[in-house]
Amino acid sequence: GAGVSQSPSNKVTEKGKDVELRCDPISGHTALYWYRQSLGQGLEFLIYFQGNSAPDKSGLPSDRFSAERTGGSVSTLTIQRTQQEDSAVYLCASSLDWDISGYTFGSGTRLTVV
Amino acid sequence: DQQVKQNSPSLSVQEGRISILNCDYTNSMFDYFLWYKKYPAEGPTFLISISSIKDKNEDGRFTVFLNKSAKHLSLHIVPSQPGDSAVYFCAAKKTSGSRLTFGEGTQLTVNP
């Protein structure tokens, strides 16, 4: 596609349930990133995939968070046993290995845990 | 440890005037800096960037200044337009890798 596509755009879930967030990067982009923006906060790095290398998971806040990238394309971010503090906008971005314009972001998934 | 900081959460300017958004960083390994603009319900979009070998980069109404000794950069928008109203994020990249570290963002409001 022409841009980075994320689904769903909005998700409301009950505390304790698991959620899956999906990201379709720009075709040909080798790098894929997940960030989140909590209310009033900046963009917090979560995880980074680059080609076939092992992902950089250093930003995942707890072991309830995991992500995978299948076939070097689509990525799924999974949050298990959601908590209210997980409520945020989850942003996915992709890029070539490196480009001076950085990343192309999707529109995000707004997750609300009630 | 907030390595990239935008100390002003908001800024309000009149249309036609200059907007100056500031960003400070602490990690001397950062060698490339970017500004992104974000409208509500949209993802951030790239605006302008600067390499650490330069101290200024200009693109139309937007100019980014880098002061390496002070670990400070700023984004100047002149003249400001109401359509510039958005959240502006400063971001930095280390010498190796492509991961970006973002600041907290500054909400710019340009009043007609």
PDB file of C-alpha atoms in Angstrom:
ATOM      1  CA  GLY A   1       0.000   0.000   0.000  1.00  0.00           C
ATOM      2  CA  ALA A   2       0.914   3.633  -0.224  1.00  0.00           C
ATOM      3  CA  GLY A   3       1.271   4.141   3.499  1.00  0.00           C
ATOM      4  CA  VAL A   4       1.532   2.350   6.823  1.00  0.00           C
ATOM      5  CA  SER A   5      -1.792   0.796   7.743  1.00  0.00           C
ATOM      6  CA  GLN A   6      -2.825   0.017  11.302  1.00  0.00           C
ATOM      7  CA  SER A   7      -5.868  -1.817  12.556  1.00  0.00           C
ATOM      8  CA  PRO A   8      -8.075  -1.432  14.407  1.00  0.00           C
ATOM      9  CA  SER A   9      -8.086   2.351  14.618  1.00  0.00           C
ATOM     10  CA  ASN A  10      -9.818   2.172  17.984  1.00  0.00           C
ATOM     11  CA  LYS A  11     -10.059  -0.631  20.510  1.00  0.00           C
ATOM     12  CA  VAL A  12     -11.882  -0.683  23.825  1.00  0.00           C
ATOM     13  CA  THR A  13     -11.173  -3.704  25.971  1.00  0.00           C
ATOM     14  CA  GLU A  14     -11.867  -4.864  29.481  1.00  0.00           C
ATOM     15  CA  LYS A  15      -9.059  -5.043  31.990  1.00  0.00           C
ATOM     16  CA  GLY A  16      -7.478  -8.492  31.952  1.00  0.00           C
ATOM     17  CA  LYS A  17      -8.300  -9.292  28.335  1.00  0.00           C
ATOM     18  CA  ASP A  18      -5.684  -9.821  25.614  1.00  0.00           C
ATOM     19  CA  VAL A  19      -5.489  -7.550  22.553  1.00  0.00           C
ATOM     20  CA  GLU A  20      -3.745  -7.745  19.211  1.00  0.00           C
ATOM     21  CA  LEU A  21      -2.795  -4.693  17.199  1.00  0.00           C
ATOM     22  CA  ARG A  22      -1.833  -5.033  13.557  1.00  0.00           C
ATOM     23  CA  CYS A  23       0.553  -3.070  11.356  1.00  0.00           C
ATOM     24  CA  ASP A  24       1.015  -3.308   7.593  1.00  0.00           C
ATOM     25  CA  PRO A  25       4.206  -1.450   6.695  1.00  0.00           C
ATOM     26  CA  ILE A  26       5.085   0.147   3.387  1.00  0.00           C
ATOM     27  CA  SER A  27       6.065  -2.533   0.898  1.00  0.00           C
ATOM     28  CA  GLY A  28       9.830  -2.887   0.716  1.00  0.00           C
ATOM     29  CA  HIS A  29      10.537  -1.191   4.024  1.00  0.00           C
ATOM     30  CA  THR A  30      12.939  -3.397   5.951  1.00  0.00           C
ATOM     31  CA  ALA A  31      12.573  -1.709   9.325  1.00  0.00           C
ATOM     32  CA  LEU A  32       9.419  -1.636  11.448  1.00  0.00           C
ATOM     33  CA  TYR A  33       8.944   0.131  14.773  1.00  0.00           C
ATOM     34  CA  TRP A  34       6.285   0.228  17.461  1.00  0.00           C
ATOM     35  CA  TYR A  35       5.873   3.278  19.684  1.00  0.00           C
ATOM     36  CA  ARG A  36       3.137   4.337  22.048  1.00  0.00           C
ATOM     37  CA  GLN A  37       1.919   7.717  23.191  1.00  0.00           C
ATOM     38  CA  SER A  38       0.184   7.859  26.523  1.00  0.00           C
ATOM     39  CA  LEU A  39      -1.960  10.867  27.413  1.00  0.00           C
ATOM     40  CA  GLY A  40       0.252  13.934  27.766  1.00  0.00           C
ATOM     41  CA  GLN A  41       3.404  11.965  27.064  1.00  0.00           C
ATOM     42  CA  GLY A  42       5.885  11.756  24.214  1.00  0.00           C
ATOM     43  CA  LEU A  43       6.486   8.850  21.898  1.00  0.00           C
ATOM     44  CA  GLU A  44       7.771   5.885  23.861  1.00  0.00           C
ATOM     45  CA  PHE A  45       9.802   3.302  21.961  1.00  0.00           C
ATOM     46  CA  LEU A  46       8.567  -0.285  22.319  1.00  0.00           C
ATOM     47  CA  ILE A  47      10.208  -2.606  19.779  1.00  0.00           C
ATOM     48  CA  TYR A  48      12.117  -2.489  16.490  1.00  0.00           C
ATOM     49  CA  PHE A  49      12.449  -5.057  13.705  1.00  0.00           C
ATOM     50  CA  GLN A  50      15.203  -4.790  11.097  1.00  0.00           C
ATOM     51  CA  GLY A  51      15.236  -7.326   8.297  1.00  0.00           C
ATOM     52  CA  ASN A  52      16.044 -10.807   9.545  1.00  0.00           C
ATOM     53  CA  SER A  53      17.920  -9.584  12.610  1.00  0.00           C
ATOM     54  CA  ALA A  54      16.725 -10.324  16.116  1.00  0.00           C
ATOM     55  CA  PRO A  55      14.294  -7.571  17.162  1.00  0.00           C
ATOM     56  CA  ASP A  56      15.292  -4.867  19.630  1.00  0.00           C
ATOM     57  CA  LYS A  57      12.782  -5.456  22.427  1.00  0.00           C
ATOM     58  CA  SER A  58      14.424  -3.118  24.910  1.00  0.00           C
ATOM     59  CA  GLY A  59      11.435  -0.767  25.090  1.00  0.00           C
ATOM     60  CA  LEU A  60       8.751  -3.306  25.966  1.00  0.00           C
ATOM     61  CA  PRO A  61       7.438  -2.245  29.402  1.00  0.00           C
ATOM     62  CA  SER A  62       6.652  -5.737  30.716  1.00  0.00           C
ATOM     63  CA  ASP A  63       6.498  -9.378  29.700  1.00  0.00           C
ATOM     64  CA  ARG A  64       2.800  -8.890  28.964  1.00  0.00           C
ATOM     65  CA  PHE A  65       3.889  -7.181  25.746  1.00  0.00           C
ATOM     66  CA  SER A  66       5.167  -9.088  22.725  1.00  0.00           C
ATOM     67  CA  ALA A  67       5.412  -8.529  19.012  1.00  0.00           C
ATOM     68  CA  GLU A  68       6.183 -10.503  15.934  1.00  0.00           C
ATOM     69  CA  ARG A  69       6.789  -9.715  12.314  1.00  0.00           C
ATOM     70  CA  THR A  70       5.873 -12.425   9.870  1.00  0.00           C
ATOM     71  CA  GLY A  71       7.620 -12.784   6.538  1.00  0.00           C
ATOM     72  CA  GLY A  72       9.378  -9.484   6.998  1.00  0.00           C
ATOM     73  CA  SER A  73       6.123  -7.630   6.446  1.00  0.00           C
ATOM     74  CA  VAL A  74       3.049  -7.513   8.694  1.00  0.00           C
ATOM     75  CA  SER A  75       3.598  -7.071  12.423  1.00  0.00           C
ATOM     76  CA  THR A  76       1.326  -7.844  15.362  1.00  0.00           C
ATOM     77  CA  LEU A  77       1.730  -6.298  18.804  1.00  0.00           C
ATOM     78  CA  THR A  78       0.082  -8.393  21.511  1.00  0.00           C
ATOM     79  CA  ILE A  79      -0.730  -7.171  24.992  1.00  0.00           C
ATOM     80  CA  GLN A  80      -1.796  -9.876  27.425  1.00  0.00           C
ATOM     81  CA  ARG A  81      -3.897  -9.310  30.539  1.00  0.00           C
ATOM     82  CA  THR A  82      -4.355  -5.628  29.718  1.00  0.00           C
ATOM     83  CA  GLN A  83      -4.172  -3.043  32.493  1.00  0.00           C
ATOM     84  CA  GLN A  84      -5.583   0.466  32.593  1.00  0.00           C
ATOM     85  CA  GLU A  85      -2.087   1.933  32.296  1.00  0.00           C
ATOM     86  CA  ASP A  86      -1.810   0.253  28.883  1.00  0.00           C
ATOM     87  CA  SER A  87      -4.330   2.780  27.541  1.00  0.00           C
ATOM     88  CA  ALA A  88      -2.504   4.789  24.870  1.00  0.00           C
ATOM     89  CA  VAL A  89      -2.193   5.381  21.150  1.00  0.00           C
ATOM     90  CA  TYR A  90      -0.001   2.657  19.672  1.00  0.00           C
ATOM     91  CA  LEU A  91       1.885   3.867  16.615  1.00  0.00           C
ATOM     92  CA  CYS A  92       3.616   1.728  14.043  1.00  0.00           C
ATOM     93  CA  ALA A  93       6.207   3.084  11.626  1.00  0.00           C
ATOM     94  CA  SER A  94       8.346   1.672   8.873  1.00  0.00           C
ATOM     95  CA  SER A  95      11.419   2.773   6.986  1.00  0.00           C
ATOM     96  CA  LEU A  96      14.115   1.672   4.646  1.00  0.00           C
ATOM     97  CA  ASP A  97      17.254   0.694   6.521  1.00  0.00           C
ATOM     98  CA  TRP A  98      17.846   4.369   7.023  1.00  0.00           C
ATOM     99  CA  ASP A  99      16.410   7.372   5.271  1.00  0.00           C
ATOM    100  CA  ILE A 100      17.013  11.017   6.046  1.00  0.00           C
ATOM    101  CA  SER A 101      13.294  11.512   6.509  1.00  0.00           C
ATOM    102  CA  GLY A 102      13.221   8.875   9.189  1.00  0.00           C
ATOM    103  CA  TYR A 103      10.055   6.913   9.496  1.00  0.00           C
ATOM    104  CA  THR A 104       6.620   6.837   7.928  1.00  0.00           C
ATOM    105  CA  PHE A 105       4.033   6.438  10.656  1.00  0.00           C
ATOM    106  CA  GLY A 106       0.600   4.882  10.561  1.00  0.00           C
ATOM    107  CA  SER A 107      -2.377   6.675  12.084  1.00  0.00           C
ATOM    108  CA  GLY A 108      -2.195   4.562  15.205  1.00  0.00           C
ATOM    109  CA  THR A 109      -4.508   2.388  17.266  1.00  0.00           C
ATOM    110  CA  ARG A 110      -6.168   4.101  20.220  1.00  0.00           C
ATOM    111  CA  LEU A 111      -6.405   1.482  22.960  1.00  0.00           C
ATOM    112  CA  THR A 112      -8.676   2.094  25.927  1.00  0.00           C
ATOM    113  CA  VAL A 113      -8.685  -0.389  28.786  1.00  0.00           C
ATOM    114  CA  VAL A 114     -11.761  -0.100  30.993  1.00  0.00           C
TER     115      VAL A 114
ATOM    116  CA  ASP B   1      16.033   8.908  31.560  1.00  0.00           C
ATOM    117  CA  GLN B   2      14.620  11.419  29.086  1.00  0.00           C
ATOM    118  CA  GLN B   3      17.416  11.866  26.563  1.00  0.00           C
ATOM    119  CA  VAL B   4      15.433  14.257  24.365  1.00  0.00           C
ATOM    120  CA  LYS B   5      13.459  16.971  26.093  1.00  0.00           C
ATOM    121  CA  GLN B   6      11.019  19.561  24.894  1.00  0.00           C
ATOM    122  CA  ASN B   7      10.445  21.731  27.922  1.00  0.00           C
ATOM    123  CA  SER B   8       7.536  23.728  26.560  1.00  0.00           C
ATOM    124  CA  PRO B   9       4.356  21.650  26.355  1.00  0.00           C
ATOM    125  CA  SER B  10       2.584  24.422  24.477  1.00  0.00           C
ATOM    126  CA  LEU B  11       3.214  27.583  22.470  1.00  0.00           C
ATOM    127  CA  SER B  12       0.749  30.116  21.113  1.00  0.00           C
ATOM    128  CA  VAL B  13       1.639  32.670  18.403  1.00  0.00           C
ATOM    129  CA  GLN B  14      -0.160  35.076  16.111  1.00  0.00           C
ATOM    130  CA  GLU B  15      -0.499  34.343  12.424  1.00  0.00           C
ATOM    131  CA  GLY B  16       2.369  35.871  10.470  1.00  0.00           C
ATOM    132  CA  ARG B  17       4.753  35.897  13.429  1.00  0.00           C
ATOM    133  CA  ILE B  18       7.672  33.571  14.072  1.00  0.00           C
ATOM    134  CA  SER B  19       7.221  30.318  16.007  1.00  0.00           C
ATOM    135  CA  ILE B  20      10.288  28.970  17.801  1.00  0.00           C
ATOM    136  CA  LEU B  21      10.171  25.453  19.206  1.00  0.00           C
ATOM    137  CA  ASN B  22      13.036  24.222  21.325  1.00  0.00           C
ATOM    138  CA  CYS B  23      14.583  20.840  22.034  1.00  0.00           C
ATOM    139  CA  ASP B  24      17.466  19.742  24.250  1.00  0.00           C
ATOM    140  CA  TYR B  25      19.288  16.437  24.273  1.00  0.00           C
ATOM    141  CA  THR B  26      21.743  14.781  26.613  1.00  0.00           C
ATOM    142  CA  ASN B  27      23.310  11.938  24.631  1.00  0.00           C
ATOM    143  CA  SER B  28      26.438  13.004  22.738  1.00  0.00           C
ATOM    144  CA  MET B  29      26.073   9.914  20.538  1.00  0.00           C
ATOM    145  CA  PHE B  30      23.133  11.521  18.738  1.00  0.00           C
ATOM    146  CA  ASP B  31      24.271  12.675  15.305  1.00  0.00           C
ATOM    147  CA  TYR B  32      21.044  13.239  13.386  1.00  0.00           C
ATOM    148  CA  PHE B  33      17.976  15.184  14.400  1.00  0.00           C
ATOM    149  CA  LEU B  34      14.473  15.394  12.998  1.00  0.00           C
ATOM    150  CA  TRP B  35      11.254  17.299  13.569  1.00  0.00           C
ATOM    151  CA  TYR B  36       7.878  15.685  13.088  1.00  0.00           C
ATOM    152  CA  LYS B  37       4.455  17.294  13.037  1.00  0.00           C
ATOM    153  CA  LYS B  38       1.354  15.536  14.323  1.00  0.00           C
ATOM    154  CA  TYR B  39      -2.280  16.427  13.793  1.00  0.00           C
ATOM    155  CA  PRO B  40      -4.992  14.846  15.978  1.00  0.00           C
ATOM    156  CA  ALA B  41      -5.932  11.278  15.031  1.00  0.00           C
ATOM    157  CA  GLU B  42      -3.042  11.086  12.569  1.00  0.00           C
ATOM    158  CA  GLY B  43       0.457   9.676  12.811  1.00  0.00           C
ATOM    159  CA  PRO B  44       3.438  12.030  12.997  1.00  0.00           C
ATOM    160  CA  THR B  45       4.778  13.199   9.634  1.00  0.00           C
ATOM    161  CA  PHE B  46       8.342  14.177   8.831  1.00  0.00           C
ATOM    162  CA  LEU B  47       8.990  17.900   8.618  1.00  0.00           C
ATOM    163  CA  ILE B  48      12.710  18.658   8.474  1.00  0.00           C
ATOM    164  CA  SER B  49      16.014  17.176   9.609  1.00  0.00           C
ATOM    165  CA  ILE B  50      19.606  18.146  10.265  1.00  0.00           C
ATOM    166  CA  SER B  51      22.876  16.288  10.471  1.00  0.00           C
ATOM    167  CA  SER B  52      25.322  17.044  13.271  1.00  0.00           C
ATOM    168  CA  ILE B  53      27.858  18.256  10.703  1.00  0.00           C
ATOM    169  CA  LYS B  54      25.612  21.231   9.993  1.00  0.00           C
ATOM    170  CA  ASP B  55      24.306  24.014  12.176  1.00  0.00           C
ATOM    171  CA  LYS B  56      21.371  25.074  10.025  1.00  0.00           C
ATOM    172  CA  ASN B  57      18.979  23.550   7.527  1.00  0.00           C
ATOM    173  CA  GLU B  58      16.237  25.476   5.786  1.00  0.00           C
ATOM    174  CA  ASP B  59      13.192  24.307   3.864  1.00  0.00           C
ATOM    175  CA  GLY B  60      10.745  27.018   2.886  1.00  0.00           C
ATOM    176  CA  ARG B  61       9.173  28.500   6.005  1.00  0.00           C
ATOM    177  CA  PHE B  62      10.923  25.974   8.246  1.00  0.00           C
ATOM    178  CA  THR B  63      14.475  26.268   9.545  1.00  0.00           C
ATOM    179  CA  VAL B  64      16.186  24.018  12.053  1.00  0.00           C
ATOM    180  CA  PHE B  65      19.196  25.247  14.009  1.00  0.00           C
ATOM    181  CA  LEU B  66      21.605  22.958  15.829  1.00  0.00           C
ATOM    182  CA  ASN B  67      23.972  24.043  18.609  1.00  0.00           C
ATOM    183  CA  LYS B  68      26.074  20.968  19.336  1.00  0.00           C
ATOM    184  CA  SER B  69      28.054  22.501  22.181  1.00  0.00           C
ATOM    185  CA  ALA B  70      24.826  23.320  23.985  1.00  0.00           C
ATOM    186  CA  LYS B  71      23.105  20.098  22.862  1.00  0.00           C
ATOM    187  CA  HIS B  72      20.212  22.226  21.719  1.00  0.00           C
ATOM    188  CA  LEU B  73      18.169  22.492  18.577  1.00  0.00           C
ATOM    189  CA  SER B  74      15.315  24.707  17.570  1.00  0.00           C
ATOM    190  CA  LEU B  75      12.702  24.826  14.849  1.00  0.00           C
ATOM    191  CA  HIS B  76      11.736  28.204  13.442  1.00  0.00           C
ATOM    192  CA  ILE B  77       8.559  28.656  11.458  1.00  0.00           C
ATOM    193  CA  VAL B  78       8.150  31.979   9.730  1.00  0.00           C
ATOM    194  CA  PRO B  79       5.643  33.232   8.898  1.00  0.00           C
ATOM    195  CA  SER B  80       3.406  31.050  11.042  1.00  0.00           C
ATOM    196  CA  GLN B  81       0.064  29.999   9.594  1.00  0.00           C
ATOM    197  CA  PRO B  82      -3.063  28.617  11.298  1.00  0.00           C
ATOM    198  CA  GLY B  83      -2.517  25.315   9.456  1.00  0.00           C
ATOM    199  CA  ASP B  84       0.763  24.947  11.347  1.00  0.00           C
ATOM    200  CA  SER B  85      -1.218  24.323  14.534  1.00  0.00           C
ATOM    201  CA  ALA B  86      -0.180  20.815  15.582  1.00  0.00           C
ATOM    202  CA  VAL B  87       2.029  18.936  18.021  1.00  0.00           C
ATOM    203  CA  TYR B  88       5.700  19.111  17.061  1.00  0.00           C
ATOM    204  CA  PHE B  89       8.065  16.331  18.115  1.00  0.00           C
ATOM    205  CA  CYS B  90      11.827  16.569  18.168  1.00  0.00           C
ATOM    206  CA  ALA B  91      13.665  13.272  17.526  1.00  0.00           C
ATOM    207  CA  ALA B  92      17.287  12.149  17.574  1.00  0.00           C
ATOM    208  CA  LYS B  93      19.233   9.226  16.150  1.00  0.00           C
ATOM    209  CA  LYS B  94      22.518   7.734  17.287  1.00  0.00           C
ATOM    210  CA  THR B  95      25.454   7.157  14.982  1.00  0.00           C
ATOM    211  CA  SER B  96      24.585   3.477  14.560  1.00  0.00           C
ATOM    212  CA  GLY B  97      21.149   2.085  13.901  1.00  0.00           C
ATOM    213  CA  SER B  98      17.950   3.782  12.826  1.00  0.00           C
ATOM    214  CA  ARG B  99      15.986   3.916  16.092  1.00  0.00           C
ATOM    215  CA  LEU B 100      14.701   7.392  16.927  1.00  0.00           C
ATOM    216  CA  THR B 101      14.336   8.838  20.420  1.00  0.00           C
ATOM    217  CA  PHE B 102      11.521  11.373  20.674  1.00  0.00           C
ATOM    218  CA  GLY B 103      10.813  14.309  22.917  1.00  0.00           C
ATOM    219  CA  GLU B 104       7.507  14.889  24.667  1.00  0.00           C
ATOM    220  CA  GLY B 105       6.167  17.206  21.999  1.00  0.00           C
ATOM    221  CA  THR B 106       5.085  20.860  21.930  1.00  0.00           C
ATOM    222  CA  GLN B 107       1.533  21.849  21.022  1.00  0.00           C
ATOM    223  CA  LEU B 108       1.746  24.867  18.702  1.00  0.00           C
ATOM    224  CA  THR B 109      -1.342  27.003  18.243  1.00  0.00           C
ATOM    225  CA  VAL B 110      -1.280  29.711  15.578  1.00  0.00           C
ATOM    226  CA  ASN B 111      -4.081  32.206  16.081  1.00  0.00           C
ATOM    227  CA  PRO B 112      -5.624  33.962  13.061  1.00  0.00           C
TER     228      PRO B 112
END
